[in-house]
Amino acid sequence: MRATVVVPVLKSRSRGGQTESASTRTPESRLEEATGLAQAIDLDVVNGQVVPVNDPRPATLLGTGKIEEIKALLDEGDSGLVIVDHPLTPVQQRNLEKEWNAKVIDRTGLILEIFGRRASTKEGTLQVDLAHLNYQKGRLVRSWTHLERQRGGGGFMGGPGETQIEADRRLLQDRIIKLERELEQVVRTRQLHRAKRRKVPHPIVALVGYTNAGKSTLFNRITGAGVLAEDMLFATLDPTLRRMKLPHGRTVILSDTVGFISDLPTHLVAAFRATLEEVLEADLILHVRDMSDPDNQAQSSDVMRILGDLGIDEAEAGKRLIEVWNKIDRLESEVHDAMVQKAAGASNVVAVSAVSGEGVDTLMDEISRRLSGVMTETTIRLPVDKLALLPWLYDHAIVDGREDNEDGSITLDLRLSETEAAELERRMGNGPKAPKEDWER
């Protein structure tokens, strides 16, 4: 379908009386992003226009002159769809459709459409359906022309009965309740999976970032997984978890989450909260940023705002967050070198290229260092009846040395965290009064 993208730029009055933009994003970057969103669902965008709006109209948002100007643009480009990169009320949406004689969807509707196409798991489909229904519930006035009709009531004369809009809203609400119950069951299943993972205490590393920042490409690079990774907004939607080995042999679980975006619809934040809880559970968060995007600073602010909404405040984020400056291969050589040098001088930043692999080894070392915590150096002798612990040790500790003894036992030089040292003692069957012949410190 041929589509036209309209980006309203609302103005707000400052206290000094000067007019300033109400948005921190540049109009050009908003137009580019909205066009990318449209192309993500295979729409043919024939026109794109930034429209300054000094005085938003309650009925149409835009002024009469701009509406007529856009109508001429639609006729010229033969567009049957208009995407307005701004939330529209049901009344505004209906009135604009009448004026332009074309289908109109706002930013929320467009993102919901993309999520509906991308969802592949049962949980993702349920979450998108639920968000769709909550969005549609307030827009029945736009969808129907017969909603003022009434059904007859009981008795000979009948009564006011039930209007069609009330019946449709009731049907939607029934469907919403059913979906919420199904989603609760899926959430319980996910919680059981989390509980099982805690019993095998591999640390969890979560990838977050603005959509199209390169999270899935980085995920594939360091895990060898085959997650869909394309230069497209919201190429992946459902979360993916994989085990991976750090340089010194420790096993961690890496989670690739849905990409964030500015002005993420409230319906989606609520619906996908269960999925985004993977981030809350994470021991370490990798905030992937597209440093080749001129608007990356605003994108970073949007991501941090959503993390704050999820309950991860700035102080907590500072303790368990690493900024991954991605796509440095797209930068000019001088800018590239300066950025790599700047990242090297920061305590929580690593510059990488997920495509070429540059900096990925440094990132893996940093992940290993951040997860190691306070390390305990230990030498342990595994007797023959405890050799089954060997795989666990290679997964949870750094093995610096190994000696196979004549009696079949194995002596290992280990580095492991205090928590894992305590877990090892438990698995060895050594309490506070552990036999000294099994431990040499």
Tab-separated table of C-alpha atoms in Angstrom:
chain	number	residue	atom	x	y	z
A	1	MET	CA	0.000	0.000	0.000
A	2	ARG	CA	1.215	3.516	-0.837
A	3	ALA	CA	1.531	5.619	2.282
A	4	THR	CA	2.295	9.193	3.293
A	5	VAL	CA	4.052	9.992	6.585
A	6	VAL	CA	3.134	13.174	8.454
A	7	VAL	CA	5.235	14.277	11.448
A	8	PRO	CA	3.500	16.991	13.503
A	9	VAL	CA	6.006	19.114	15.450
A	10	LEU	CA	4.115	20.689	18.331
A	11	LYS	CA	5.376	23.911	19.840
A	12	SER	CA	5.167	24.953	23.464
A	13	ARG	CA	5.522	28.370	25.056
A	14	SER	CA	8.363	28.799	27.526
A	15	ARG	CA	8.042	31.113	30.513
A	16	GLY	CA	10.146	33.712	28.762
A	17	GLY	CA	7.580	33.972	26.001
A	18	GLN	CA	9.789	32.395	23.382
A	19	THR	CA	8.570	29.454	21.344
A	20	GLU	CA	10.498	26.199	21.603
A	21	SER	CA	9.956	22.668	20.430
A	22	ALA	CA	8.112	20.388	22.852
A	23	SER	CA	10.196	17.381	21.728
A	24	THR	CA	13.909	16.693	22.271
A	25	ARG	CA	14.127	14.800	18.956
A	26	THR	CA	14.939	16.597	15.735
A	27	PRO	CA	12.061	16.681	13.215
A	28	GLU	CA	14.320	15.072	10.581
A	29	SER	CA	15.159	12.099	12.839
A	30	ARG	CA	11.467	11.669	13.719
A	31	LEU	CA	10.549	11.639	10.017
A	32	GLU	CA	13.292	9.113	9.264
A	33	GLU	CA	12.190	6.883	12.149
A	34	ALA	CA	8.487	7.057	11.211
A	35	THR	CA	9.385	6.180	7.610
A	36	GLY	CA	11.436	3.244	8.872
A	37	LEU	CA	8.521	2.029	10.985
A	38	ALA	CA	6.231	2.144	7.951
A	39	GLN	CA	8.743	0.298	5.788
A	40	ALA	CA	9.081	-2.373	8.497
A	41	ILE	CA	5.596	-3.590	7.539
A	42	ASP	CA	6.249	-3.348	3.796
A	43	LEU	CA	4.466	-0.043	3.169
A	44	ASP	CA	5.522	1.984	0.140
A	45	VAL	CA	6.196	5.450	1.567
A	46	VAL	CA	5.781	7.902	-1.318
A	47	ASN	CA	5.760	11.147	0.678
A	48	GLY	CA	6.995	12.383	4.038
A	49	GLN	CA	6.352	15.780	5.535
A	50	VAL	CA	7.208	17.613	8.758
A	51	VAL	CA	4.280	19.821	9.828
A	52	PRO	CA	4.807	22.576	12.464
A	53	VAL	CA	1.765	22.827	14.747
A	54	ASN	CA	1.614	26.019	16.777
A	55	ASP	CA	-1.979	25.619	17.910
A	56	PRO	CA	-3.203	21.962	18.086
A	57	ARG	CA	-6.875	21.666	17.085
A	58	PRO	CA	-9.006	19.375	19.299
A	59	ALA	CA	-10.970	18.144	16.266
A	60	THR	CA	-8.180	17.537	13.749
A	61	LEU	CA	-4.840	18.348	15.495
A	62	LEU	CA	-3.715	20.143	12.292
A	63	GLY	CA	-4.950	23.441	10.918
A	64	THR	CA	-7.296	23.738	7.939
A	65	GLY	CA	-4.593	24.974	5.564
A	66	LYS	CA	-2.253	22.058	6.336
A	67	ILE	CA	-5.082	19.567	5.970
A	68	GLU	CA	-5.866	20.863	2.475
A	69	GLU	CA	-2.157	20.907	1.567
A	70	ILE	CA	-1.744	17.279	2.644
A	71	LYS	CA	-4.924	16.279	0.795
A	72	ALA	CA	-3.414	17.619	-2.445
A	73	LEU	CA	-0.238	15.673	-1.658
A	74	LEU	CA	-2.263	12.472	-1.182
A	75	ASP	CA	-4.059	12.929	-4.485
A	76	GLU	CA	-0.777	13.573	-6.251
A	77	GLY	CA	0.934	10.487	-4.814
A	78	ASP	CA	-2.190	8.286	-4.917
A	79	SER	CA	-1.759	7.424	-1.216
A	80	GLY	CA	-4.507	5.454	0.482
A	81	LEU	CA	-2.902	5.547	3.941
A	82	VAL	CA	-1.660	8.404	6.115
A	83	ILE	CA	0.627	7.713	9.081
A	84	VAL	CA	0.576	10.525	11.640
A	85	ASP	CA	3.625	10.277	13.900
A	86	HIS	CA	1.735	11.508	16.948
A	87	PRO	CA	-1.015	10.103	19.204
A	88	LEU	CA	-4.473	10.886	17.804
A	89	THR	CA	-7.764	10.854	19.664
A	90	PRO	CA	-10.553	8.759	18.087
A	91	VAL	CA	-12.330	11.951	17.039
A	92	GLN	CA	-9.208	13.401	15.403
A	93	GLN	CA	-8.600	10.134	13.578
A	94	ARG	CA	-12.170	9.977	12.260
A	95	ASN	CA	-12.212	13.631	11.181
A	96	LEU	CA	-8.886	13.370	9.347
A	97	GLU	CA	-10.114	10.276	7.500
A	98	LYS	CA	-13.167	12.208	6.338
A	99	GLU	CA	-11.081	15.195	5.232
A	100	TRP	CA	-8.481	13.140	3.358
A	101	ASN	CA	-10.713	10.271	2.212
A	102	ALA	CA	-7.942	7.866	3.268
A	103	LYS	CA	-7.182	5.516	6.113
A	104	VAL	CA	-5.357	7.233	8.991
A	105	ILE	CA	-3.308	5.551	11.717
A	106	ASP	CA	-1.299	7.227	14.454
A	107	ARG	CA	2.069	6.262	15.940
A	108	THR	CA	0.519	3.903	18.486
A	109	GLY	CA	-1.511	2.085	15.840
A	110	LEU	CA	1.559	1.733	13.608
A	111	ILE	CA	3.736	0.250	16.376
A	112	LEU	CA	0.926	-2.137	17.336
A	113	GLU	CA	0.702	-3.234	13.696
A	114	ILE	CA	4.440	-3.949	13.592
A	115	PHE	CA	4.345	-5.861	16.874
A	116	GLY	CA	1.397	-7.887	15.575
A	117	ARG	CA	3.451	-9.008	12.569
A	118	ARG	CA	6.619	-9.726	14.546
A	119	ALA	CA	5.123	-11.740	17.437
A	120	SER	CA	5.861	-15.433	16.954
A	121	THR	CA	5.589	-17.058	20.389
A	122	LYS	CA	2.326	-17.641	22.224
A	123	GLU	CA	3.252	-15.079	24.873
A	124	GLY	CA	4.175	-12.436	22.295
A	125	THR	CA	0.933	-12.994	20.373
A	126	LEU	CA	-1.160	-12.740	23.546
A	127	GLN	CA	0.601	-9.543	24.608
A	128	VAL	CA	0.074	-7.892	21.226
A	129	ASP	CA	-3.580	-8.982	21.034
A	130	LEU	CA	-4.195	-7.571	24.492
A	131	ALA	CA	-2.569	-4.246	23.590
A	132	HIS	CA	-4.604	-4.107	20.351
A	133	LEU	CA	-7.894	-4.639	22.164
A	134	ASN	CA	-7.158	-2.018	24.816
A	135	TYR	CA	-6.275	0.408	22.018
A	136	GLN	CA	-9.418	-0.401	19.997
A	137	LYS	CA	-11.759	-0.177	22.973
A	138	GLY	CA	-11.730	3.623	22.908
A	139	ARG	CA	-11.994	3.826	19.101
A	140	LEU	CA	-15.237	2.044	18.347
A	141	VAL	CA	-16.823	5.379	17.462
A	142	ARG	CA	-14.443	5.567	14.495
A	143	SER	CA	-14.878	2.012	13.324
A	144	TRP	CA	-18.648	1.814	12.966
A	145	THR	CA	-21.420	3.865	11.423
A	146	HIS	CA	-24.326	2.024	13.033
A	147	LEU	CA	-23.389	2.468	16.680
A	148	GLU	CA	-26.275	4.797	17.441
A	149	ARG	CA	-28.792	2.050	16.690
A	150	GLN	CA	-30.459	0.356	19.644
A	151	ARG	CA	-31.703	-3.139	20.173
A	152	GLY	CA	-35.225	-3.597	21.500
A	153	GLY	CA	-35.691	-4.216	25.201
A	154	GLY	CA	-38.008	-6.706	26.869
A	155	GLY	CA	-41.811	-6.334	26.842
A	156	PHE	CA	-44.303	-5.364	24.155
A	157	MET	CA	-43.288	-1.732	23.849
A	158	GLY	CA	-39.603	-2.436	24.241
A	159	GLY	CA	-37.215	-0.176	26.075
A	160	PRO	CA	-34.117	1.810	25.369
A	161	GLY	CA	-32.292	-1.501	25.026
A	162	GLU	CA	-28.544	-1.716	24.471
A	163	THR	CA	-26.811	0.436	21.912
A	164	GLN	CA	-24.529	-1.323	19.462
A	165	ILE	CA	-21.464	0.474	20.808
A	166	GLU	CA	-22.220	-0.805	24.312
A	167	ALA	CA	-22.574	-4.355	23.001
A	168	ASP	CA	-19.320	-4.131	21.065
A	169	ARG	CA	-17.474	-2.692	24.051
A	170	ARG	CA	-18.804	-5.502	26.218
A	171	LEU	CA	-17.607	-8.107	23.708
A	172	LEU	CA	-14.186	-6.451	23.602
A	173	GLN	CA	-13.992	-6.376	27.400
A	174	ASP	CA	-14.888	-10.079	27.582
A	175	ARG	CA	-12.102	-10.842	25.118
A	176	ILE	CA	-9.652	-8.690	27.106
A	177	ILE	CA	-10.470	-10.560	30.328
A	178	LYS	CA	-9.959	-13.904	28.563
A	179	LEU	CA	-6.587	-12.818	27.146
A	180	GLU	CA	-5.453	-11.509	30.540
A	181	ARG	CA	-6.203	-14.902	32.093
A	182	GLU	CA	-4.296	-16.741	29.353
A	183	LEU	CA	-1.381	-14.340	29.750
A	184	GLU	CA	-1.339	-14.886	33.512
A	185	GLN	CA	-0.835	-18.598	32.863
A	186	VAL	CA	2.027	-17.899	30.468
A	187	VAL	CA	3.591	-15.517	33.002
A	188	ARG	CA	3.373	-18.218	35.693
A	189	THR	CA	5.154	-20.623	33.337
A	190	ARG	CA	7.885	-18.034	32.708
A	191	GLN	CA	8.288	-17.548	36.470
A	192	LEU	CA	8.718	-21.308	36.900
A	193	HIS	CA	11.439	-21.246	34.249
A	194	ARG	CA	13.150	-18.414	36.113
A	195	ALA	CA	12.944	-20.379	39.356
A	196	LYS	CA	14.593	-23.377	37.670
A	197	ARG	CA	17.362	-21.157	36.316
A	198	ARG	CA	18.031	-19.865	39.840
A	199	LYS	CA	18.673	-23.438	40.994
A	200	VAL	CA	21.458	-23.587	38.418
A	201	PRO	CA	22.776	-20.133	39.282
A	202	HIS	CA	24.212	-18.945	35.979
A	203	PRO	CA	24.390	-15.131	35.915
A	204	ILE	CA	21.960	-13.450	33.492
A	205	VAL	CA	23.158	-10.759	31.071
A	206	ALA	CA	20.378	-8.785	29.322
A	207	LEU	CA	20.747	-6.799	26.113
A	208	VAL	CA	18.659	-3.624	25.965
A	209	GLY	CA	18.697	-0.689	23.602
A	210	TYR	CA	16.808	1.410	21.111
A	211	THR	CA	15.289	-0.517	18.246
A	212	ASN	CA	17.755	-1.226	15.426
A	213	ALA	CA	20.771	-0.498	17.660
A	214	GLY	CA	22.252	-3.880	16.705
A	215	LYS	CA	21.318	-5.986	19.752
A	216	SER	CA	20.442	-9.135	17.781
A	217	THR	CA	23.591	-8.878	15.632
A	218	LEU	CA	25.683	-8.612	18.799
A	219	PHE	CA	23.709	-11.493	20.347
A	220	ASN	CA	24.482	-13.664	17.327
A	221	ARG	CA	28.132	-12.612	17.317
A	222	ILE	CA	28.856	-13.681	20.901
A	223	THR	CA	26.558	-16.715	21.152
A	224	GLY	CA	26.580	-18.121	17.601
A	225	ALA	CA	22.765	-18.102	17.626
A	226	GLY	CA	20.677	-17.567	14.494
A	227	VAL	CA	18.342	-14.843	15.753
A	228	LEU	CA	16.838	-12.695	12.979
A	229	ALA	CA	19.031	-9.611	12.624
A	230	GLU	CA	18.192	-7.118	9.882
A	231	ASP	CA	18.624	-3.392	9.322
A	232	MET	CA	14.969	-2.868	10.175
A	233	LEU	CA	13.058	-1.436	13.132
A	234	PHE	CA	11.719	-4.160	15.451
A	235	ALA	CA	13.269	-7.002	13.427
A	236	THR	CA	12.977	-9.162	16.552
A	237	LEU	CA	10.206	-9.020	19.114
A	238	ASP	CA	10.121	-12.163	21.245
A	239	PRO	CA	12.920	-12.516	23.820
A	240	THR	CA	15.632	-15.115	23.200
A	241	LEU	CA	17.903	-16.689	25.818
A	242	ARG	CA	21.128	-18.590	25.137
A	243	ARG	CA	23.968	-19.950	27.228
A	244	MET	CA	27.414	-18.653	26.427
A	245	LYS	CA	30.937	-19.178	27.734
A	246	LEU	CA	33.043	-16.275	28.923
A	247	PRO	CA	36.778	-16.196	28.088
A	248	HIS	CA	37.789	-17.969	31.309
A	249	GLY	CA	35.181	-20.696	30.913
A	250	ARG	CA	32.353	-19.365	33.077
A	251	THR	CA	28.834	-19.957	31.741
A	252	VAL	CA	26.258	-17.146	31.669
A	253	ILE	CA	22.790	-16.742	30.140
A	254	LEU	CA	22.416	-13.961	27.553
A	255	SER	CA	18.947	-12.512	26.951
A	256	ASP	CA	18.015	-10.524	23.824
A	257	THR	CA	14.976	-8.328	24.583
A	258	VAL	CA	12.582	-6.297	22.436
A	259	GLY	CA	13.956	-2.961	21.229
A	260	PHE	CA	12.781	0.226	22.916
A	261	ILE	CA	11.459	3.275	21.106
A	262	SER	CA	10.481	6.818	22.036
A	263	ASP	CA	6.838	7.400	22.946
A	264	LEU	CA	6.307	3.649	23.371
A	265	PRO	CA	2.527	3.160	23.669
A	266	THR	CA	1.337	2.683	27.245
A	267	HIS	CA	-0.630	-0.392	26.163
A	268	LEU	CA	2.593	-2.040	25.015
A	269	VAL	CA	4.604	-1.149	28.112
A	270	ALA	CA	1.901	-2.768	30.240
A	271	ALA	CA	1.439	-5.790	27.971
A	272	PHE	CA	5.154	-6.521	27.614
A	273	ARG	CA	6.013	-5.985	31.256
A	274	ALA	CA	6.303	-9.755	31.812
A	275	THR	CA	8.813	-10.011	28.965
A	276	LEU	CA	10.778	-6.980	30.121
A	277	GLU	CA	11.043	-8.499	33.604
A	278	GLU	CA	13.955	-10.478	32.148
A	279	VAL	CA	15.832	-7.174	32.404
A	280	LEU	CA	14.862	-6.748	36.067
A	281	GLU	CA	16.191	-10.244	36.825
A	282	ALA	CA	19.504	-9.622	35.054
A	283	ASP	CA	22.778	-9.502	36.962
A	284	LEU	CA	24.256	-7.306	34.237
A	285	ILE	CA	22.593	-5.078	31.619
A	286	LEU	CA	24.269	-4.274	28.297
A	287	HIS	CA	22.852	-1.017	26.911
A	288	VAL	CA	23.572	-1.240	23.177
A	289	ARG	CA	23.747	2.129	21.391
A	290	ASP	CA	23.983	2.878	17.676
A	291	MET	CA	26.798	5.429	17.682
A	292	SER	CA	26.451	6.001	13.929
A	293	ASP	CA	23.009	7.542	14.489
A	294	PRO	CA	23.203	11.336	14.984
A	295	ASP	CA	20.279	11.068	17.411
A	296	ASN	CA	21.870	8.402	19.614
A	297	GLN	CA	21.955	10.616	22.723
A	298	ALA	CA	18.180	11.168	22.616
A	299	GLN	CA	17.700	7.439	21.983
A	300	SER	CA	19.832	6.655	25.035
A	301	SER	CA	17.685	8.972	27.156
A	302	ASP	CA	14.538	7.176	25.954
A	303	VAL	CA	16.008	3.794	26.913
A	304	MET	CA	17.023	4.991	30.370
A	305	ARG	CA	13.567	6.480	30.885
A	306	ILE	CA	11.901	3.138	30.106
A	307	LEU	CA	14.340	1.312	32.400
A	308	GLY	CA	13.342	3.796	35.097
A	309	ASP	CA	9.666	3.010	34.449
A	310	LEU	CA	10.483	-0.678	34.934
A	311	GLY	CA	11.969	0.065	38.344
A	312	ILE	CA	15.693	0.334	37.540
A	313	ASP	CA	16.733	3.731	38.877
A	314	GLU	CA	19.850	5.599	37.821
A	315	ALA	CA	21.892	4.547	40.876
A	316	GLU	CA	21.086	0.868	40.377
A	317	ALA	CA	21.727	1.102	36.635
A	318	GLY	CA	25.178	2.519	37.346
A	319	LYS	CA	26.102	-0.588	39.330
A	320	ARG	CA	25.026	-3.209	36.789
A	321	LEU	CA	24.996	-1.506	33.393
A	322	ILE	CA	27.621	-1.455	30.645
A	323	GLU	CA	27.192	0.907	27.698
A	324	VAL	CA	28.050	-0.856	24.441
A	325	TRP	CA	28.864	1.709	21.761
A	326	ASN	CA	27.959	-0.292	18.662
A	327	LYS	CA	28.341	0.265	14.897
A	328	ILE	CA	31.699	2.033	15.177
A	329	ASP	CA	32.574	0.445	11.810
A	330	ARG	CA	30.226	2.966	10.187
A	331	LEU	CA	32.157	5.972	11.503
A	332	GLU	CA	34.846	7.972	9.737
A	333	SER	CA	38.345	6.863	10.756
A	334	GLU	CA	39.096	9.956	12.864
A	335	VAL	CA	35.730	9.799	14.657
A	336	HIS	CA	36.157	6.037	15.084
A	337	ASP	CA	39.595	6.382	16.727
A	338	ALA	CA	38.429	9.191	19.015
A	339	MET	CA	35.401	7.181	20.126
A	340	VAL	CA	37.438	4.038	20.831
A	341	GLN	CA	39.883	6.117	22.889
A	342	LYS	CA	37.046	7.803	24.805
A	343	ALA	CA	35.420	4.421	25.563
A	344	ALA	CA	38.746	3.011	26.786
A	345	GLY	CA	38.998	5.844	29.303
A	346	ALA	CA	35.505	5.243	30.731
A	347	SER	CA	34.768	2.693	33.440
A	348	ASN	CA	31.481	1.352	32.074
A	349	VAL	CA	31.777	1.764	28.273
A	350	VAL	CA	33.019	-0.604	25.555
A	351	ALA	CA	33.166	0.379	21.866
A	352	VAL	CA	32.370	-2.492	19.486
A	353	SER	CA	31.292	-3.428	15.998
A	354	ALA	CA	28.920	-6.377	16.131
A	355	VAL	CA	29.353	-6.822	12.360
A	356	SER	CA	33.165	-6.923	12.179
A	357	GLY	CA	33.765	-8.226	15.706
A	358	GLU	CA	35.983	-5.297	16.706
A	359	GLY	CA	35.949	-4.772	20.479
A	360	VAL	CA	33.834	-7.881	21.201
A	361	ASP	CA	36.702	-9.624	23.019
A	362	THR	CA	37.128	-6.538	25.197
A	363	LEU	CA	33.400	-6.608	25.935
A	364	MET	CA	33.552	-10.282	26.943
A	365	ASP	CA	36.473	-9.557	29.274
A	366	GLU	CA	34.544	-6.668	30.831
A	367	ILE	CA	31.467	-8.863	31.344
A	368	SER	CA	33.674	-11.484	32.986
A	369	ARG	CA	35.302	-8.883	35.219
A	370	ARG	CA	31.999	-7.307	36.279
A	371	LEU	CA	30.410	-10.663	37.093
A	372	SER	CA	33.377	-12.049	38.972
A	373	GLY	CA	32.910	-9.820	42.006
A	374	VAL	CA	35.291	-10.650	44.858
A	375	MET	CA	37.205	-13.705	43.702
A	376	THR	CA	38.524	-16.419	46.015
A	377	GLU	CA	41.654	-18.324	45.002
A	378	THR	CA	41.407	-21.965	45.997
A	379	THR	CA	43.176	-25.261	45.425
A	380	ILE	CA	40.872	-28.262	45.722
A	381	ARG	CA	41.388	-31.998	45.437
A	382	LEU	CA	38.421	-33.834	43.946
A	383	PRO	CA	38.319	-37.440	45.146
A	384	VAL	CA	37.135	-40.134	42.739
A	385	ASP	CA	33.596	-40.148	44.153
A	386	LYS	CA	33.290	-36.374	43.525
A	387	LEU	CA	34.473	-36.263	39.898
A	388	ALA	CA	30.876	-35.637	38.765
A	389	LEU	CA	31.417	-32.070	40.038
A	390	LEU	CA	34.019	-31.403	37.344
A	391	PRO	CA	31.580	-30.004	34.697
A	392	TRP	CA	30.011	-27.740	37.319
A	393	LEU	CA	33.439	-26.401	38.271
A	394	TYR	CA	34.354	-25.612	34.676
A	395	ASP	CA	31.001	-23.790	34.294
A	396	HIS	CA	31.173	-21.739	37.498
A	397	ALA	CA	34.853	-21.208	38.253
A	398	ILE	CA	38.028	-20.131	36.486
A	399	VAL	CA	40.346	-23.130	36.342
A	400	ASP	CA	43.962	-21.908	36.407
A	401	GLY	CA	45.603	-25.306	36.793
A	402	ARG	CA	44.801	-29.019	36.813
A	403	GLU	CA	46.752	-32.099	37.928
A	404	ASP	CA	45.491	-35.674	37.482
A	405	ASN	CA	46.712	-37.742	40.430
A	406	GLU	CA	47.714	-41.423	40.403
A	407	ASP	CA	44.865	-42.415	42.731
A	408	GLY	CA	42.288	-41.065	40.213
A	409	SER	CA	41.634	-37.823	42.064
A	410	ILE	CA	42.132	-34.407	40.440
A	411	THR	CA	43.775	-31.331	41.953
A	412	LEU	CA	42.490	-28.005	40.621
A	413	ASP	CA	43.666	-24.417	41.081
A	414	LEU	CA	40.488	-22.326	41.037
A	415	ARG	CA	39.261	-18.768	41.163
A	416	LEU	CA	35.596	-18.380	42.047
A	417	SER	CA	33.269	-15.921	43.739
A	418	GLU	CA	32.417	-16.156	47.416
A	419	THR	CA	28.886	-17.315	46.572
A	420	GLU	CA	30.121	-20.070	44.295
A	421	ALA	CA	32.784	-21.093	46.828
A	422	ALA	CA	30.023	-21.603	49.388
A	423	GLU	CA	27.956	-23.549	46.831
A	424	LEU	CA	30.970	-25.743	46.052
A	425	GLU	CA	31.434	-26.544	49.722
A	426	ARG	CA	27.782	-27.562	49.893
A	427	ARG	CA	28.117	-29.790	46.837
A	428	MET	CA	31.271	-31.352	48.256
A	429	GLY	CA	29.354	-32.165	51.415
A	430	ASN	CA	31.722	-30.005	53.428
A	431	GLY	CA	30.111	-27.972	56.148
A	432	PRO	CA	31.887	-25.505	58.390
A	433	LYS	CA	33.987	-28.400	59.700
A	434	ALA	CA	35.043	-29.706	56.316
A	435	PRO	CA	37.680	-32.490	56.203
A	436	LYS	CA	41.016	-30.759	55.652
A	437	GLU	CA	42.282	-33.512	53.368
A	438	ASP	CA	39.794	-32.412	50.672
A	439	TRP	CA	40.776	-28.740	50.780
A	440	GLU	CA	44.106	-27.004	50.509
A	441	ARG	CA	44.007	-23.262	50.740
